[in-house]
Amino acid sequence: MSKRAARRSGGGPAIDVLIPAIEKDLHTLPYVIDSIRAFVRHPIGRIYVVSPDSRRIRALCAKKNCTFVLETRLLPLTKSRIRYRSRTWDRSGWLYQQLLKLSGDRVCRRSFLVVDADTVFIRPHRFRIGGRPVFYCRNWSQPEYFRTYRKLMGRRKTAPRSFVTHYMLFERSKLRSLKKTMEKRHGRPWYKAILKSIDRRKQFGFSEFETYGNYVYAHRSKSCILRSARNKALSSHPSRLTGSRVRRLSKAYRTVSFHQRSVYKRGVKARRR
């Protein structure tokens, strides 16, 4: 690493990055990867892209110097075995990618940053300061996330803000402790405990970020640093993120997201979130 890159990375222990993706994410994924290298102020070890087998995603990984990981390597479960849907919506894939994120310790050998494949950093981010974890937060969430959390953990959420902000640093030891706690409490593999705890009549039955964030906060509330995420949803193509537009947006926001909410709809038009 050059001296300039070392200064930009902020020093300290390296972290890995995990990005679950499918082919619909190819229009945003290159920008996500580039933004991580530009704005994450930690040395980056490996960037893992977790996906179904895809020639196009493999090619992008080779081009961007990332490591392709077949999703079945992380979980003894496939998306087809998750039936989380109604007549108007299908959240099976949405839930599956959350389980993949919680399986990142299967490939990452250090703390790892999980980033959604549609979210681009536009300002510098640090996820540890003086050994303290930094969480980027917002002020609203889905009540169902916390009902499931209480079923899983036997306690109410304790954090004053929401952790659902499209990216989070997971510490391997704490993630493994969380999963072992689930398994001990429910007497089954952690992912089966999650699947059993969800009310499948509700669209927003589980959040990996709320679950991990509240677990860490419950044990280390005084050491956690909570910052406002300041995310902006955009409907344009990420190629329109010119330097001048990024500078303008970064005055008010830290990240931008290019969501495709329609992918969760089935048949007739689903009710808006």
PDB file of C-alpha atoms in Angstrom:
ATOM      1  CA  MET A   1       0.000   0.000   0.000  1.00  0.00           C
ATOM      2  CA  SER A   2       1.321   3.460  -0.895  1.00  0.00           C
ATOM      3  CA  LYS A   3       1.714   6.158   1.774  1.00  0.00           C
ATOM      4  CA  ARG A   4      -1.110   8.101   0.170  1.00  0.00           C
ATOM      5  CA  ALA A   5      -3.419   5.070   0.201  1.00  0.00           C
ATOM      6  CA  ALA A   6      -2.468   4.314   3.790  1.00  0.00           C
ATOM      7  CA  ARG A   7      -3.404   7.832   4.862  1.00  0.00           C
ATOM      8  CA  ARG A   8      -6.696   7.605   2.989  1.00  0.00           C
ATOM      9  CA  SER A   9      -7.516   4.215   4.545  1.00  0.00           C
ATOM     10  CA  GLY A  10      -7.125   5.608   8.051  1.00  0.00           C
ATOM     11  CA  GLY A  11      -4.828   2.807   9.231  1.00  0.00           C
ATOM     12  CA  GLY A  12      -5.703   0.223  11.846  1.00  0.00           C
ATOM     13  CA  PRO A  13      -6.607  -3.443  11.287  1.00  0.00           C
ATOM     14  CA  ALA A  14      -7.818  -4.416   7.821  1.00  0.00           C
ATOM     15  CA  ILE A  15     -11.442  -5.342   7.232  1.00  0.00           C
ATOM     16  CA  ASP A  16     -13.035  -7.489   4.558  1.00  0.00           C
ATOM     17  CA  VAL A  17     -16.152  -6.535   2.596  1.00  0.00           C
ATOM     18  CA  LEU A  18     -19.141  -8.743   1.744  1.00  0.00           C
ATOM     19  CA  ILE A  19     -21.669  -7.764  -0.936  1.00  0.00           C
ATOM     20  CA  PRO A  20     -24.583 -10.116  -1.724  1.00  0.00           C
ATOM     21  CA  ALA A  21     -25.663  -9.557  -5.333  1.00  0.00           C
ATOM     22  CA  ILE A  22     -27.663 -10.955  -8.223  1.00  0.00           C
ATOM     23  CA  GLU A  23     -27.591  -9.987 -11.898  1.00  0.00           C
ATOM     24  CA  LYS A  24     -30.168  -7.214 -11.482  1.00  0.00           C
ATOM     25  CA  ASP A  25     -27.534  -5.430  -9.377  1.00  0.00           C
ATOM     26  CA  LEU A  26     -24.973  -5.243 -12.182  1.00  0.00           C
ATOM     27  CA  HIS A  27     -25.937  -1.668 -13.062  1.00  0.00           C
ATOM     28  CA  THR A  28     -25.019  -0.494  -9.544  1.00  0.00           C
ATOM     29  CA  LEU A  29     -22.431  -3.009  -8.326  1.00  0.00           C
ATOM     30  CA  PRO A  30     -19.352  -1.498 -10.070  1.00  0.00           C
ATOM     31  CA  TYR A  31     -20.127   1.885  -8.492  1.00  0.00           C
ATOM     32  CA  VAL A  32     -20.657   0.296  -5.072  1.00  0.00           C
ATOM     33  CA  ILE A  33     -17.252  -1.424  -5.231  1.00  0.00           C
ATOM     34  CA  ASP A  34     -15.461   1.721  -6.391  1.00  0.00           C
ATOM     35  CA  SER A  35     -17.107   3.811  -3.669  1.00  0.00           C
ATOM     36  CA  ILE A  36     -16.028   1.367  -0.950  1.00  0.00           C
ATOM     37  CA  ARG A  37     -12.410   1.697  -2.018  1.00  0.00           C
ATOM     38  CA  ALA A  38     -12.735   5.478  -2.223  1.00  0.00           C
ATOM     39  CA  PHE A  39     -14.606   6.254   0.990  1.00  0.00           C
ATOM     40  CA  VAL A  40     -14.136   3.477   3.578  1.00  0.00           C
ATOM     41  CA  ARG A  41     -11.393   4.707   5.904  1.00  0.00           C
ATOM     42  CA  HIS A  42      -9.959   1.324   6.848  1.00  0.00           C
ATOM     43  CA  PRO A  43      -7.453  -0.882   5.006  1.00  0.00           C
ATOM     44  CA  ILE A  44      -9.488  -3.253   2.828  1.00  0.00           C
ATOM     45  CA  GLY A  45      -8.520  -6.928   2.794  1.00  0.00           C
ATOM     46  CA  ARG A  46     -10.733  -8.781   0.331  1.00  0.00           C
ATOM     47  CA  ILE A  47     -14.014  -7.751  -1.237  1.00  0.00           C
ATOM     48  CA  TYR A  48     -16.291 -10.791  -1.553  1.00  0.00           C
ATOM     49  CA  VAL A  49     -19.269 -10.728  -3.899  1.00  0.00           C
ATOM     50  CA  VAL A  50     -21.755 -13.457  -2.951  1.00  0.00           C
ATOM     51  CA  SER A  51     -24.054 -14.535  -5.748  1.00  0.00           C
ATOM     52  CA  PRO A  52     -25.768 -17.398  -7.551  1.00  0.00           C
ATOM     53  CA  ASP A  53     -23.517 -18.718 -10.296  1.00  0.00           C
ATOM     54  CA  SER A  54     -23.288 -15.960 -12.895  1.00  0.00           C
ATOM     55  CA  ARG A  55     -20.807 -15.530 -15.724  1.00  0.00           C
ATOM     56  CA  ARG A  56     -21.436 -11.774 -15.761  1.00  0.00           C
ATOM     57  CA  ILE A  57     -20.865 -11.303 -12.034  1.00  0.00           C
ATOM     58  CA  ARG A  58     -17.745 -13.488 -12.170  1.00  0.00           C
ATOM     59  CA  ALA A  59     -16.429 -11.290 -14.989  1.00  0.00           C
ATOM     60  CA  LEU A  60     -17.093  -8.135 -12.987  1.00  0.00           C
ATOM     61  CA  CYS A  61     -15.296  -9.612  -9.970  1.00  0.00           C
ATOM     62  CA  ALA A  62     -12.257 -10.368 -12.120  1.00  0.00           C
ATOM     63  CA  LYS A  63     -12.301  -6.842 -13.538  1.00  0.00           C
ATOM     64  CA  LYS A  64     -12.661  -5.200 -10.113  1.00  0.00           C
ATOM     65  CA  ASN A  65     -10.210  -7.493  -8.287  1.00  0.00           C
ATOM     66  CA  CYS A  66     -12.932  -8.954  -6.074  1.00  0.00           C
ATOM     67  CA  THR A  67     -13.491 -12.549  -4.948  1.00  0.00           C
ATOM     68  CA  PHE A  68     -16.588 -14.299  -6.291  1.00  0.00           C
ATOM     69  CA  VAL A  69     -18.323 -16.569  -3.750  1.00  0.00           C
ATOM     70  CA  LEU A  70     -21.077 -18.970  -4.738  1.00  0.00           C
ATOM     71  CA  GLU A  71     -23.929 -18.384  -2.299  1.00  0.00           C
ATOM     72  CA  THR A  72     -24.417 -22.102  -1.597  1.00  0.00           C
ATOM     73  CA  ARG A  73     -20.929 -22.087  -0.066  1.00  0.00           C
ATOM     74  CA  LEU A  74     -22.243 -19.967   2.809  1.00  0.00           C
ATOM     75  CA  LEU A  75     -25.570 -21.598   3.642  1.00  0.00           C
ATOM     76  CA  PRO A  76     -26.867 -25.194   3.572  1.00  0.00           C
ATOM     77  CA  LEU A  77     -30.070 -23.642   2.273  1.00  0.00           C
ATOM     78  CA  THR A  78     -31.224 -22.284  -1.076  1.00  0.00           C
ATOM     79  CA  LYS A  79     -33.661 -19.492  -1.835  1.00  0.00           C
ATOM     80  CA  SER A  80     -36.104 -21.985  -3.344  1.00  0.00           C
ATOM     81  CA  ARG A  81     -36.551 -23.550   0.098  1.00  0.00           C
ATOM     82  CA  ILE A  82     -37.704 -20.261   1.617  1.00  0.00           C
ATOM     83  CA  ARG A  83     -41.381 -19.621   1.000  1.00  0.00           C
ATOM     84  CA  TYR A  84     -41.999 -16.121   2.267  1.00  0.00           C
ATOM     85  CA  ARG A  85     -44.679 -14.652   0.071  1.00  0.00           C
ATOM     86  CA  SER A  86     -48.315 -13.687  -0.319  1.00  0.00           C
ATOM     87  CA  ARG A  87     -50.582 -13.206  -3.313  1.00  0.00           C
ATOM     88  CA  THR A  88     -49.114  -9.754  -3.951  1.00  0.00           C
ATOM     89  CA  TRP A  89     -45.523  -9.866  -2.654  1.00  0.00           C
ATOM     90  CA  ASP A  90     -42.531 -12.188  -2.469  1.00  0.00           C
ATOM     91  CA  ARG A  91     -39.817 -11.578   0.136  1.00  0.00           C
ATOM     92  CA  SER A  92     -38.048 -14.939  -0.189  1.00  0.00           C
ATOM     93  CA  GLY A  93     -34.952 -13.517  -1.877  1.00  0.00           C
ATOM     94  CA  TRP A  94     -34.947 -10.491   0.422  1.00  0.00           C
ATOM     95  CA  LEU A  95     -34.835 -12.787   3.454  1.00  0.00           C
ATOM     96  CA  TYR A  96     -32.298 -15.151   1.873  1.00  0.00           C
ATOM     97  CA  GLN A  97     -29.762 -12.376   1.275  1.00  0.00           C
ATOM     98  CA  GLN A  98     -30.043 -11.400   4.947  1.00  0.00           C
ATOM     99  CA  LEU A  99     -29.135 -14.952   5.952  1.00  0.00           C
ATOM    100  CA  LEU A 100     -26.190 -14.789   3.541  1.00  0.00           C
ATOM    101  CA  LYS A 101     -24.934 -11.636   5.262  1.00  0.00           C
ATOM    102  CA  LEU A 102     -25.100 -13.367   8.642  1.00  0.00           C
ATOM    103  CA  SER A 103     -23.042 -16.203   7.129  1.00  0.00           C
ATOM    104  CA  GLY A 104     -20.164 -13.941   6.125  1.00  0.00           C
ATOM    105  CA  ASP A 105     -17.947 -15.383   8.839  1.00  0.00           C
ATOM    106  CA  ARG A 106     -17.782 -18.561   6.740  1.00  0.00           C
ATOM    107  CA  VAL A 107     -15.465 -16.828   4.248  1.00  0.00           C
ATOM    108  CA  CYS A 108     -14.240 -13.636   5.919  1.00  0.00           C
ATOM    109  CA  ARG A 109     -11.273 -14.134   8.233  1.00  0.00           C
ATOM    110  CA  ARG A 110     -11.582 -10.793   9.994  1.00  0.00           C
ATOM    111  CA  SER A 111     -14.264  -8.208  10.768  1.00  0.00           C
ATOM    112  CA  PHE A 112     -16.238  -7.568   7.621  1.00  0.00           C
ATOM    113  CA  LEU A 113     -18.308  -4.740   6.218  1.00  0.00           C
ATOM    114  CA  VAL A 114     -21.603  -5.799   4.648  1.00  0.00           C
ATOM    115  CA  VAL A 115     -22.878  -3.441   1.954  1.00  0.00           C
ATOM    116  CA  ASP A 116     -26.084  -3.694  -0.053  1.00  0.00           C
ATOM    117  CA  ALA A 117     -25.429  -3.956  -3.786  1.00  0.00           C
ATOM    118  CA  ASP A 118     -27.505  -0.846  -4.550  1.00  0.00           C
ATOM    119  CA  THR A 119     -25.895   1.601  -2.103  1.00  0.00           C
ATOM    120  CA  VAL A 120     -23.010   3.906  -3.030  1.00  0.00           C
ATOM    121  CA  PHE A 121     -20.810   5.782  -0.545  1.00  0.00           C
ATOM    122  CA  ILE A 122     -20.295   9.464  -1.302  1.00  0.00           C
ATOM    123  CA  ARG A 123     -18.553  10.559   1.923  1.00  0.00           C
ATOM    124  CA  PRO A 124     -15.785   9.023   4.063  1.00  0.00           C
ATOM    125  CA  HIS A 125     -16.862   6.365   6.591  1.00  0.00           C
ATOM    126  CA  ARG A 126     -15.161   4.877   9.622  1.00  0.00           C
ATOM    127  CA  PHE A 127     -16.576   1.846  11.397  1.00  0.00           C
ATOM    128  CA  ARG A 128     -14.190   1.756  14.361  1.00  0.00           C
ATOM    129  CA  ILE A 129     -12.838   4.683  16.344  1.00  0.00           C
ATOM    130  CA  GLY A 130     -10.484   4.000  19.233  1.00  0.00           C
ATOM    131  CA  GLY A 131     -11.642   0.387  19.354  1.00  0.00           C
ATOM    132  CA  ARG A 132     -15.300   1.430  19.590  1.00  0.00           C
ATOM    133  CA  PRO A 133     -17.809   0.218  16.956  1.00  0.00           C
ATOM    134  CA  VAL A 134     -19.470   2.879  14.816  1.00  0.00           C
ATOM    135  CA  PHE A 135     -23.036   2.257  13.633  1.00  0.00           C
ATOM    136  CA  TYR A 136     -24.792   4.425  11.063  1.00  0.00           C
ATOM    137  CA  CYS A 137     -28.452   4.797  12.019  1.00  0.00           C
ATOM    138  CA  ARG A 138     -31.815   6.253  11.089  1.00  0.00           C
ATOM    139  CA  ASN A 139     -34.835   7.246  13.189  1.00  0.00           C
ATOM    140  CA  TRP A 140     -37.551   4.863  11.984  1.00  0.00           C
ATOM    141  CA  SER A 141     -37.948   1.134  11.477  1.00  0.00           C
ATOM    142  CA  GLN A 142     -40.549  -1.627  11.082  1.00  0.00           C
ATOM    143  CA  PRO A 143     -42.200  -2.798  14.345  1.00  0.00           C
ATOM    144  CA  GLU A 144     -42.209  -6.384  13.074  1.00  0.00           C
ATOM    145  CA  TYR A 145     -38.407  -6.441  13.130  1.00  0.00           C
ATOM    146  CA  PHE A 146     -38.486  -6.013  16.895  1.00  0.00           C
ATOM    147  CA  ARG A 147     -41.238  -8.555  17.484  1.00  0.00           C
ATOM    148  CA  THR A 148     -39.065 -11.127  15.741  1.00  0.00           C
ATOM    149  CA  TYR A 149     -36.000  -9.945  17.671  1.00  0.00           C
ATOM    150  CA  ARG A 150     -37.853 -10.505  20.943  1.00  0.00           C
ATOM    151  CA  LYS A 151     -38.881 -14.021  19.862  1.00  0.00           C
ATOM    152  CA  LEU A 152     -35.303 -14.829  18.889  1.00  0.00           C
ATOM    153  CA  MET A 153     -33.464 -13.289  21.816  1.00  0.00           C
ATOM    154  CA  GLY A 154     -36.027 -13.225  24.631  1.00  0.00           C
ATOM    155  CA  ARG A 155     -35.537  -9.502  25.176  1.00  0.00           C
ATOM    156  CA  ARG A 156     -36.732  -6.189  23.807  1.00  0.00           C
ATOM    157  CA  LYS A 157     -34.584  -4.007  21.620  1.00  0.00           C
ATOM    158  CA  THR A 158     -32.521  -1.490  23.561  1.00  0.00           C
ATOM    159  CA  ALA A 159     -30.959   0.829  20.994  1.00  0.00           C
ATOM    160  CA  PRO A 160     -32.556   4.285  20.652  1.00  0.00           C
ATOM    161  CA  ARG A 161     -32.244   4.337  16.849  1.00  0.00           C
ATOM    162  CA  SER A 162     -32.634   1.983  13.889  1.00  0.00           C
ATOM    163  CA  PHE A 163     -29.674   0.120  12.391  1.00  0.00           C
ATOM    164  CA  VAL A 164     -31.335  -0.482   8.983  1.00  0.00           C
ATOM    165  CA  THR A 165     -29.101   1.663   6.800  1.00  0.00           C
ATOM    166  CA  HIS A 166     -27.869  -0.638   4.006  1.00  0.00           C
ATOM    167  CA  TYR A 167     -24.399  -1.319   5.459  1.00  0.00           C
ATOM    168  CA  MET A 168     -22.811  -2.464   8.724  1.00  0.00           C
ATOM    169  CA  LEU A 169     -19.510  -3.737  10.095  1.00  0.00           C
ATOM    170  CA  PHE A 170     -19.781  -7.201  11.651  1.00  0.00           C
ATOM    171  CA  GLU A 171     -17.192  -8.378  14.164  1.00  0.00           C
ATOM    172  CA  ARG A 172     -16.732 -12.118  13.653  1.00  0.00           C
ATOM    173  CA  SER A 173     -16.598 -12.974  17.350  1.00  0.00           C
ATOM    174  CA  LYS A 174     -19.769 -11.045  18.159  1.00  0.00           C
ATOM    175  CA  LEU A 175     -21.609 -12.439  15.141  1.00  0.00           C
ATOM    176  CA  ARG A 176     -20.713 -15.979  16.153  1.00  0.00           C
ATOM    177  CA  SER A 177     -21.791 -15.256  19.727  1.00  0.00           C
ATOM    178  CA  LEU A 178     -25.141 -13.977  18.436  1.00  0.00           C
ATOM    179  CA  LYS A 179     -25.727 -17.110  16.372  1.00  0.00           C
ATOM    180  CA  LYS A 180     -24.720 -19.420  19.227  1.00  0.00           C
ATOM    181  CA  THR A 181     -27.155 -17.583  21.501  1.00  0.00           C
ATOM    182  CA  MET A 182     -29.967 -18.191  19.001  1.00  0.00           C
ATOM    183  CA  GLU A 183     -29.056 -21.868  18.685  1.00  0.00           C
ATOM    184  CA  LYS A 184     -28.884 -22.422  22.432  1.00  0.00           C
ATOM    185  CA  ARG A 185     -32.189 -20.670  23.039  1.00  0.00           C
ATOM    186  CA  HIS A 186     -34.091 -22.422  20.236  1.00  0.00           C
ATOM    187  CA  GLY A 187     -32.331 -25.787  20.020  1.00  0.00           C
ATOM    188  CA  ARG A 188     -31.808 -25.609  16.263  1.00  0.00           C
ATOM    189  CA  PRO A 189     -29.410 -24.019  13.731  1.00  0.00           C
ATOM    190  CA  TRP A 190     -29.507 -20.235  13.901  1.00  0.00           C
ATOM    191  CA  TYR A 191     -30.986 -19.774  10.425  1.00  0.00           C
ATOM    192  CA  LYS A 192     -33.794 -22.212  11.211  1.00  0.00           C
ATOM    193  CA  ALA A 193     -34.473 -20.297  14.424  1.00  0.00           C
ATOM    194  CA  ILE A 194     -34.867 -17.126  12.363  1.00  0.00           C
ATOM    195  CA  LEU A 195     -37.146 -18.785   9.814  1.00  0.00           C
ATOM    196  CA  LYS A 196     -39.335 -20.218  12.572  1.00  0.00           C
ATOM    197  CA  SER A 197     -39.596 -16.898  14.428  1.00  0.00           C
ATOM    198  CA  ILE A 198     -40.848 -14.857  11.478  1.00  0.00           C
ATOM    199  CA  ASP A 199     -44.553 -14.112  11.036  1.00  0.00           C
ATOM    200  CA  ARG A 200     -44.786 -14.906   7.335  1.00  0.00           C
ATOM    201  CA  ARG A 201     -48.059 -13.035   7.016  1.00  0.00           C
ATOM    202  CA  LYS A 202     -46.095  -9.788   7.425  1.00  0.00           C
ATOM    203  CA  GLN A 203     -43.799  -8.351   4.756  1.00  0.00           C
ATOM    204  CA  PHE A 204     -41.057  -7.093   7.070  1.00  0.00           C
ATOM    205  CA  GLY A 205     -40.468 -10.098   9.283  1.00  0.00           C
ATOM    206  CA  PHE A 206     -36.763  -9.857  10.059  1.00  0.00           C
ATOM    207  CA  SER A 207     -33.787  -7.516   9.929  1.00  0.00           C
ATOM    208  CA  GLU A 208     -30.232  -8.770  10.150  1.00  0.00           C
ATOM    209  CA  PHE A 209     -29.001  -5.256  10.901  1.00  0.00           C
ATOM    210  CA  GLU A 210     -31.518  -4.611  13.710  1.00  0.00           C
ATOM    211  CA  THR A 211     -30.771  -8.038  15.192  1.00  0.00           C
ATOM    212  CA  TYR A 212     -26.979  -7.740  15.211  1.00  0.00           C
ATOM    213  CA  GLY A 213     -26.988  -4.044  16.111  1.00  0.00           C
ATOM    214  CA  ASN A 214     -29.300  -4.482  19.088  1.00  0.00           C
ATOM    215  CA  TYR A 215     -27.375  -7.549  20.262  1.00  0.00           C
ATOM    216  CA  VAL A 216     -24.121  -5.577  20.321  1.00  0.00           C
ATOM    217  CA  TYR A 217     -25.788  -2.514  21.829  1.00  0.00           C
ATOM    218  CA  ALA A 218     -27.342  -4.591  24.623  1.00  0.00           C
ATOM    219  CA  HIS A 219     -23.866  -5.698  25.718  1.00  0.00           C
ATOM    220  CA  ARG A 220     -21.786  -2.609  24.877  1.00  0.00           C
ATOM    221  CA  SER A 221     -24.117   0.391  24.821  1.00  0.00           C
ATOM    222  CA  LYS A 222     -21.557   2.772  26.324  1.00  0.00           C
ATOM    223  CA  SER A 223     -18.908   1.907  23.761  1.00  0.00           C
ATOM    224  CA  CYS A 224     -21.141   2.100  20.663  1.00  0.00           C
ATOM    225  CA  ILE A 225     -20.939   5.245  18.552  1.00  0.00           C
ATOM    226  CA  LEU A 226     -24.217   6.023  16.748  1.00  0.00           C
ATOM    227  CA  ARG A 227     -24.124   8.341  13.745  1.00  0.00           C
ATOM    228  CA  SER A 228     -26.857   9.476  11.382  1.00  0.00           C
ATOM    229  CA  ALA A 229     -26.717   7.563   8.103  1.00  0.00           C
ATOM    230  CA  ARG A 230     -28.121  10.342   5.914  1.00  0.00           C
ATOM    231  CA  ASN A 231     -29.014   8.137   2.972  1.00  0.00           C
ATOM    232  CA  LYS A 232     -30.689   9.482  -0.150  1.00  0.00           C
ATOM    233  CA  ALA A 233     -32.764   7.278  -2.486  1.00  0.00           C
ATOM    234  CA  LEU A 234     -32.267   8.106  -6.164  1.00  0.00           C
ATOM    235  CA  SER A 235     -34.236   6.932  -9.181  1.00  0.00           C
ATOM    236  CA  SER A 236     -31.629   7.817 -11.808  1.00  0.00           C
ATOM    237  CA  HIS A 237     -28.872   5.540 -13.112  1.00  0.00           C
ATOM    238  CA  PRO A 238     -25.652   5.608 -11.033  1.00  0.00           C
ATOM    239  CA  SER A 239     -23.687   6.608 -14.132  1.00  0.00           C
ATOM    240  CA  ARG A 240     -25.215  10.055 -13.630  1.00  0.00           C
ATOM    241  CA  LEU A 241     -23.276  10.435 -10.374  1.00  0.00           C
ATOM    242  CA  THR A 242     -20.800  12.902 -11.790  1.00  0.00           C
ATOM    243  CA  GLY A 243     -18.119  14.408  -9.597  1.00  0.00           C
ATOM    244  CA  SER A 244     -20.037  17.674  -9.291  1.00  0.00           C
ATOM    245  CA  ARG A 245     -23.254  15.863  -8.374  1.00  0.00           C
ATOM    246  CA  VAL A 246     -21.470  13.777  -5.729  1.00  0.00           C
ATOM    247  CA  ARG A 247     -19.979  16.933  -4.229  1.00  0.00           C
ATOM    248  CA  ARG A 248     -23.414  18.557  -4.137  1.00  0.00           C
ATOM    249  CA  LEU A 249     -25.151  15.514  -2.616  1.00  0.00           C
ATOM    250  CA  SER A 250     -22.366  14.912  -0.101  1.00  0.00           C
ATOM    251  CA  LYS A 251     -23.100  18.243   1.574  1.00  0.00           C
ATOM    252  CA  ALA A 252     -26.260  16.662   3.017  1.00  0.00           C
ATOM    253  CA  TYR A 253     -25.881  12.878   2.578  1.00  0.00           C
ATOM    254  CA  ARG A 254     -23.342  10.127   3.270  1.00  0.00           C
ATOM    255  CA  THR A 255     -24.672   7.500   0.816  1.00  0.00           C
ATOM    256  CA  VAL A 256     -27.123   7.180  -2.051  1.00  0.00           C
ATOM    257  CA  SER A 257     -29.218   4.124  -2.922  1.00  0.00           C
ATOM    258  CA  PHE A 258     -30.755   2.951  -6.178  1.00  0.00           C
ATOM    259  CA  HIS A 259     -33.539   0.696  -4.904  1.00  0.00           C
ATOM    260  CA  GLN A 260     -35.689  -1.520  -7.123  1.00  0.00           C
ATOM    261  CA  ARG A 261     -38.686  -2.078  -4.840  1.00  0.00           C
ATOM    262  CA  SER A 262     -40.825  -3.526  -7.653  1.00  0.00           C
ATOM    263  CA  VAL A 263     -38.854  -6.786  -7.543  1.00  0.00           C
ATOM    264  CA  TYR A 264     -40.785  -7.737  -4.395  1.00  0.00           C
ATOM    265  CA  LYS A 265     -44.175  -7.571  -6.126  1.00  0.00           C
ATOM    266  CA  ARG A 266     -46.160 -10.540  -7.424  1.00  0.00           C
ATOM    267  CA  GLY A 267     -49.126 -10.508  -9.747  1.00  0.00           C
ATOM    268  CA  VAL A 268     -51.308  -7.514  -8.946  1.00  0.00           C
ATOM    269  CA  LYS A 269     -49.708  -4.316  -7.762  1.00  0.00           C
ATOM    270  CA  ALA A 270     -48.640  -4.601  -4.139  1.00  0.00           C
ATOM    271  CA  ARG A 271     -49.349  -1.984  -1.508  1.00  0.00           C
ATOM    272  CA  ARG A 272     -46.552   0.544  -1.090  1.00  0.00           C
ATOM    273  CA  ARG A 273     -44.176   0.331   1.840  1.00  0.00           C
TER     274      ARG A 273
END
